[in-house]
Amino acid sequence: MTSPTITLDHLIQTRLAEIAEDAWQDHRVMPVRDGNARILQLGTAAVEERWYCQADHGDGLCNEPLLPHRQASTLLGMYNDDEPIPHPQLPPVEIELLDPSIGCFMTDALFHWSDVVSEYRKAQG
């Protein structure tokens, strides 16, 4: 009798689905399907939206794009491990994301778009 083989792709897809479900249950954060992604541009840099917030922060559903550390750093012109948003107005959402440069899942923070834009404007003077 042979046991079923689990491929690495299947394992990664399963873990991504679990992360998305946990993010929704714990924080009301939803992943963006590829066909629904928006291009978020700030200055001369742009990134593709991957997550959005469906939480109510007191003014109804948020609906803002959420950016992981690497995307926020890219838009702010930061190419090191410094915190891109030192004092966010809305609390960042901690989540596990697949880090292709390391090849594993790492804890990361999702920042609200409004906080990224605000930090960009502060840096511009």
PDB file of C-alpha atoms in Angstrom:
ATOM      1  CA  MET A   1       0.000   0.000   0.000  1.00  0.00           C
ATOM      2  CA  THR A   2       1.419   3.388  -0.966  1.00  0.00           C
ATOM      3  CA  SER A   3       0.782   6.619   0.843  1.00  0.00           C
ATOM      4  CA  PRO A   4      -0.233   9.759  -1.058  1.00  0.00           C
ATOM      5  CA  THR A   5       2.568  12.121  -1.975  1.00  0.00           C
ATOM      6  CA  ILE A   6       2.322  15.737  -0.856  1.00  0.00           C
ATOM      7  CA  THR A   7       4.110  18.096  -3.191  1.00  0.00           C
ATOM      8  CA  LEU A   8       5.849  21.231  -1.997  1.00  0.00           C
ATOM      9  CA  ASP A   9       3.457  23.314  -4.129  1.00  0.00           C
ATOM     10  CA  HIS A  10       0.469  21.725  -2.397  1.00  0.00           C
ATOM     11  CA  LEU A  11       2.011  22.343   1.029  1.00  0.00           C
ATOM     12  CA  ILE A  12       2.688  26.018   0.229  1.00  0.00           C
ATOM     13  CA  GLN A  13      -0.816  26.535  -1.208  1.00  0.00           C
ATOM     14  CA  THR A  14      -2.342  24.959   1.898  1.00  0.00           C
ATOM     15  CA  ARG A  15      -0.292  27.207   4.178  1.00  0.00           C
ATOM     16  CA  LEU A  16      -1.213  30.315   2.161  1.00  0.00           C
ATOM     17  CA  ALA A  17      -4.907  29.392   2.481  1.00  0.00           C
ATOM     18  CA  GLU A  18      -4.500  28.932   6.251  1.00  0.00           C
ATOM     19  CA  ILE A  19      -2.777  32.310   6.575  1.00  0.00           C
ATOM     20  CA  ALA A  20      -5.537  34.025   4.587  1.00  0.00           C
ATOM     21  CA  GLU A  21      -8.221  32.404   6.750  1.00  0.00           C
ATOM     22  CA  ASP A  22      -6.437  33.394   9.982  1.00  0.00           C
ATOM     23  CA  ALA A  23      -5.928  36.971   8.735  1.00  0.00           C
ATOM     24  CA  TRP A  24      -9.660  37.240   8.019  1.00  0.00           C
ATOM     25  CA  GLN A  25     -10.751  35.754  11.345  1.00  0.00           C
ATOM     26  CA  ASP A  26      -8.256  37.666  13.492  1.00  0.00           C
ATOM     27  CA  HIS A  27      -7.953  41.024  11.714  1.00  0.00           C
ATOM     28  CA  ARG A  28     -10.579  41.240   8.933  1.00  0.00           C
ATOM     29  CA  VAL A  29      -7.833  41.325   6.336  1.00  0.00           C
ATOM     30  CA  MET A  30      -8.495  39.776   2.917  1.00  0.00           C
ATOM     31  CA  PRO A  31      -6.062  38.670   0.211  1.00  0.00           C
ATOM     32  CA  VAL A  32      -6.528  40.269  -3.207  1.00  0.00           C
ATOM     33  CA  ARG A  33      -7.175  37.938  -6.120  1.00  0.00           C
ATOM     34  CA  ASP A  34      -4.750  38.558  -8.993  1.00  0.00           C
ATOM     35  CA  GLY A  35      -7.457  39.799 -11.354  1.00  0.00           C
ATOM     36  CA  ASN A  36      -8.676  42.366  -8.802  1.00  0.00           C
ATOM     37  CA  ALA A  37      -5.278  43.806  -7.852  1.00  0.00           C
ATOM     38  CA  ARG A  38      -4.693  47.527  -8.160  1.00  0.00           C
ATOM     39  CA  ILE A  39      -1.373  49.172  -8.941  1.00  0.00           C
ATOM     40  CA  LEU A  40      -0.446  51.483  -6.084  1.00  0.00           C
ATOM     41  CA  GLN A  41       1.852  54.299  -7.153  1.00  0.00           C
ATOM     42  CA  LEU A  42       3.667  56.740  -4.915  1.00  0.00           C
ATOM     43  CA  GLY A  43       6.182  59.101  -6.455  1.00  0.00           C
ATOM     44  CA  THR A  44       8.139  57.173  -9.083  1.00  0.00           C
ATOM     45  CA  ALA A  45       7.641  53.720  -7.509  1.00  0.00           C
ATOM     46  CA  ALA A  46       4.694  51.336  -7.848  1.00  0.00           C
ATOM     47  CA  VAL A  47       3.647  48.032  -6.283  1.00  0.00           C
ATOM     48  CA  GLU A  48       0.740  45.666  -6.784  1.00  0.00           C
ATOM     49  CA  GLU A  49      -1.890  45.450  -4.063  1.00  0.00           C
ATOM     50  CA  ARG A  50      -1.956  42.030  -2.353  1.00  0.00           C
ATOM     51  CA  TRP A  51      -4.073  42.572   0.792  1.00  0.00           C
ATOM     52  CA  TYR A  52      -6.872  44.903   1.864  1.00  0.00           C
ATOM     53  CA  CYS A  53      -8.514  45.788   5.169  1.00  0.00           C
ATOM     54  CA  GLN A  54     -12.180  45.061   5.846  1.00  0.00           C
ATOM     55  CA  ALA A  55     -12.061  46.091   9.520  1.00  0.00           C
ATOM     56  CA  ASP A  56     -14.131  48.894  11.005  1.00  0.00           C
ATOM     57  CA  HIS A  57     -11.738  51.340  12.674  1.00  0.00           C
ATOM     58  CA  GLY A  58     -14.628  53.532  13.816  1.00  0.00           C
ATOM     59  CA  ASP A  59     -15.714  55.110  10.508  1.00  0.00           C
ATOM     60  CA  GLY A  60     -17.159  52.076   8.707  1.00  0.00           C
ATOM     61  CA  LEU A  61     -15.341  49.502   6.591  1.00  0.00           C
ATOM     62  CA  CYS A  62     -11.741  50.525   5.964  1.00  0.00           C
ATOM     63  CA  ASN A  63     -11.235  49.101   2.429  1.00  0.00           C
ATOM     64  CA  GLU A  64      -7.637  50.396   2.334  1.00  0.00           C
ATOM     65  CA  PRO A  65      -4.861  48.456   0.639  1.00  0.00           C
ATOM     66  CA  LEU A  66      -2.374  46.929   3.076  1.00  0.00           C
ATOM     67  CA  LEU A  67       1.318  46.791   2.204  1.00  0.00           C
ATOM     68  CA  PRO A  68       3.907  44.411   3.636  1.00  0.00           C
ATOM     69  CA  HIS A  69       7.198  45.794   4.938  1.00  0.00           C
ATOM     70  CA  ARG A  70       9.079  45.229   1.668  1.00  0.00           C
ATOM     71  CA  GLN A  71       6.444  46.974  -0.488  1.00  0.00           C
ATOM     72  CA  ALA A  72       6.171  49.919   1.923  1.00  0.00           C
ATOM     73  CA  SER A  73       9.966  50.246   1.976  1.00  0.00           C
ATOM     74  CA  THR A  74      10.093  50.155  -1.834  1.00  0.00           C
ATOM     75  CA  LEU A  75       7.556  52.974  -2.147  1.00  0.00           C
ATOM     76  CA  LEU A  76       9.397  55.033   0.463  1.00  0.00           C
ATOM     77  CA  GLY A  77      12.792  54.515  -1.201  1.00  0.00           C
ATOM     78  CA  MET A  78      14.213  52.524   1.702  1.00  0.00           C
ATOM     79  CA  TYR A  79      16.429  49.570   0.845  1.00  0.00           C
ATOM     80  CA  ASN A  80      17.349  48.316   4.290  1.00  0.00           C
ATOM     81  CA  ASP A  81      15.654  46.648   7.246  1.00  0.00           C
ATOM     82  CA  ASP A  82      14.596  49.861   8.970  1.00  0.00           C
ATOM     83  CA  GLU A  83      10.967  50.186   9.973  1.00  0.00           C
ATOM     84  CA  PRO A  84       9.249  51.983   7.068  1.00  0.00           C
ATOM     85  CA  ILE A  85       6.441  53.447   9.207  1.00  0.00           C
ATOM     86  CA  PRO A  86       7.752  54.251  12.701  1.00  0.00           C
ATOM     87  CA  HIS A  87       4.473  55.682  14.068  1.00  0.00           C
ATOM     88  CA  PRO A  88       1.465  54.393  12.084  1.00  0.00           C
ATOM     89  CA  GLN A  89      -1.934  55.961  12.730  1.00  0.00           C
ATOM     90  CA  LEU A  90      -3.631  52.582  12.268  1.00  0.00           C
ATOM     91  CA  PRO A  91      -2.077  49.558  13.952  1.00  0.00           C
ATOM     92  CA  PRO A  92      -0.166  47.312  11.555  1.00  0.00           C
ATOM     93  CA  VAL A  93      -1.445  43.763  11.132  1.00  0.00           C
ATOM     94  CA  GLU A  94       1.055  41.018  11.952  1.00  0.00           C
ATOM     95  CA  ILE A  95       0.862  38.124   9.531  1.00  0.00           C
ATOM     96  CA  GLU A  96       3.051  35.355   8.113  1.00  0.00           C
ATOM     97  CA  LEU A  97       4.072  35.938   4.507  1.00  0.00           C
ATOM     98  CA  LEU A  98       6.037  33.794   2.090  1.00  0.00           C
ATOM     99  CA  ASP A  99       9.454  35.382   1.640  1.00  0.00           C
ATOM    100  CA  PRO A 100      10.831  34.239  -1.730  1.00  0.00           C
ATOM    101  CA  SER A 101      14.321  35.581  -0.980  1.00  0.00           C
ATOM    102  CA  ILE A 102      14.623  33.230   1.999  1.00  0.00           C
ATOM    103  CA  GLY A 103      12.258  30.515   0.767  1.00  0.00           C
ATOM    104  CA  CYS A 104      10.126  30.270   3.884  1.00  0.00           C
ATOM    105  CA  PHE A 105       7.256  31.909   5.744  1.00  0.00           C
ATOM    106  CA  MET A 106       8.284  34.842   7.943  1.00  0.00           C
ATOM    107  CA  THR A 107       6.316  37.081  10.284  1.00  0.00           C
ATOM    108  CA  ASP A 108       5.726  40.455   8.656  1.00  0.00           C
ATOM    109  CA  ALA A 109       3.570  43.532   9.221  1.00  0.00           C
ATOM    110  CA  LEU A 110       0.914  44.895   6.871  1.00  0.00           C
ATOM    111  CA  PHE A 111       0.717  48.703   6.869  1.00  0.00           C
ATOM    112  CA  HIS A 112      -2.335  50.714   5.805  1.00  0.00           C
ATOM    113  CA  TRP A 113      -1.943  52.679   2.574  1.00  0.00           C
ATOM    114  CA  SER A 114      -2.822  55.955   4.336  1.00  0.00           C
ATOM    115  CA  ASP A 115       0.132  55.489   6.713  1.00  0.00           C
ATOM    116  CA  VAL A 116       2.510  54.840   3.808  1.00  0.00           C
ATOM    117  CA  VAL A 117       1.259  57.959   1.978  1.00  0.00           C
ATOM    118  CA  SER A 118       1.546  60.030   5.174  1.00  0.00           C
ATOM    119  CA  GLU A 119       5.148  58.874   5.739  1.00  0.00           C
ATOM    120  CA  TYR A 120       5.973  59.679   2.095  1.00  0.00           C
ATOM    121  CA  ARG A 121       4.599  63.212   2.470  1.00  0.00           C
ATOM    122  CA  LYS A 122       6.601  63.743   5.698  1.00  0.00           C
ATOM    123  CA  ALA A 123       9.783  62.673   3.903  1.00  0.00           C
ATOM    124  CA  GLN A 124       9.047  65.051   1.011  1.00  0.00           C
ATOM    125  CA  GLY A 125       8.898  67.968   3.443  1.00  0.00           C
TER     126      GLY A 125
END
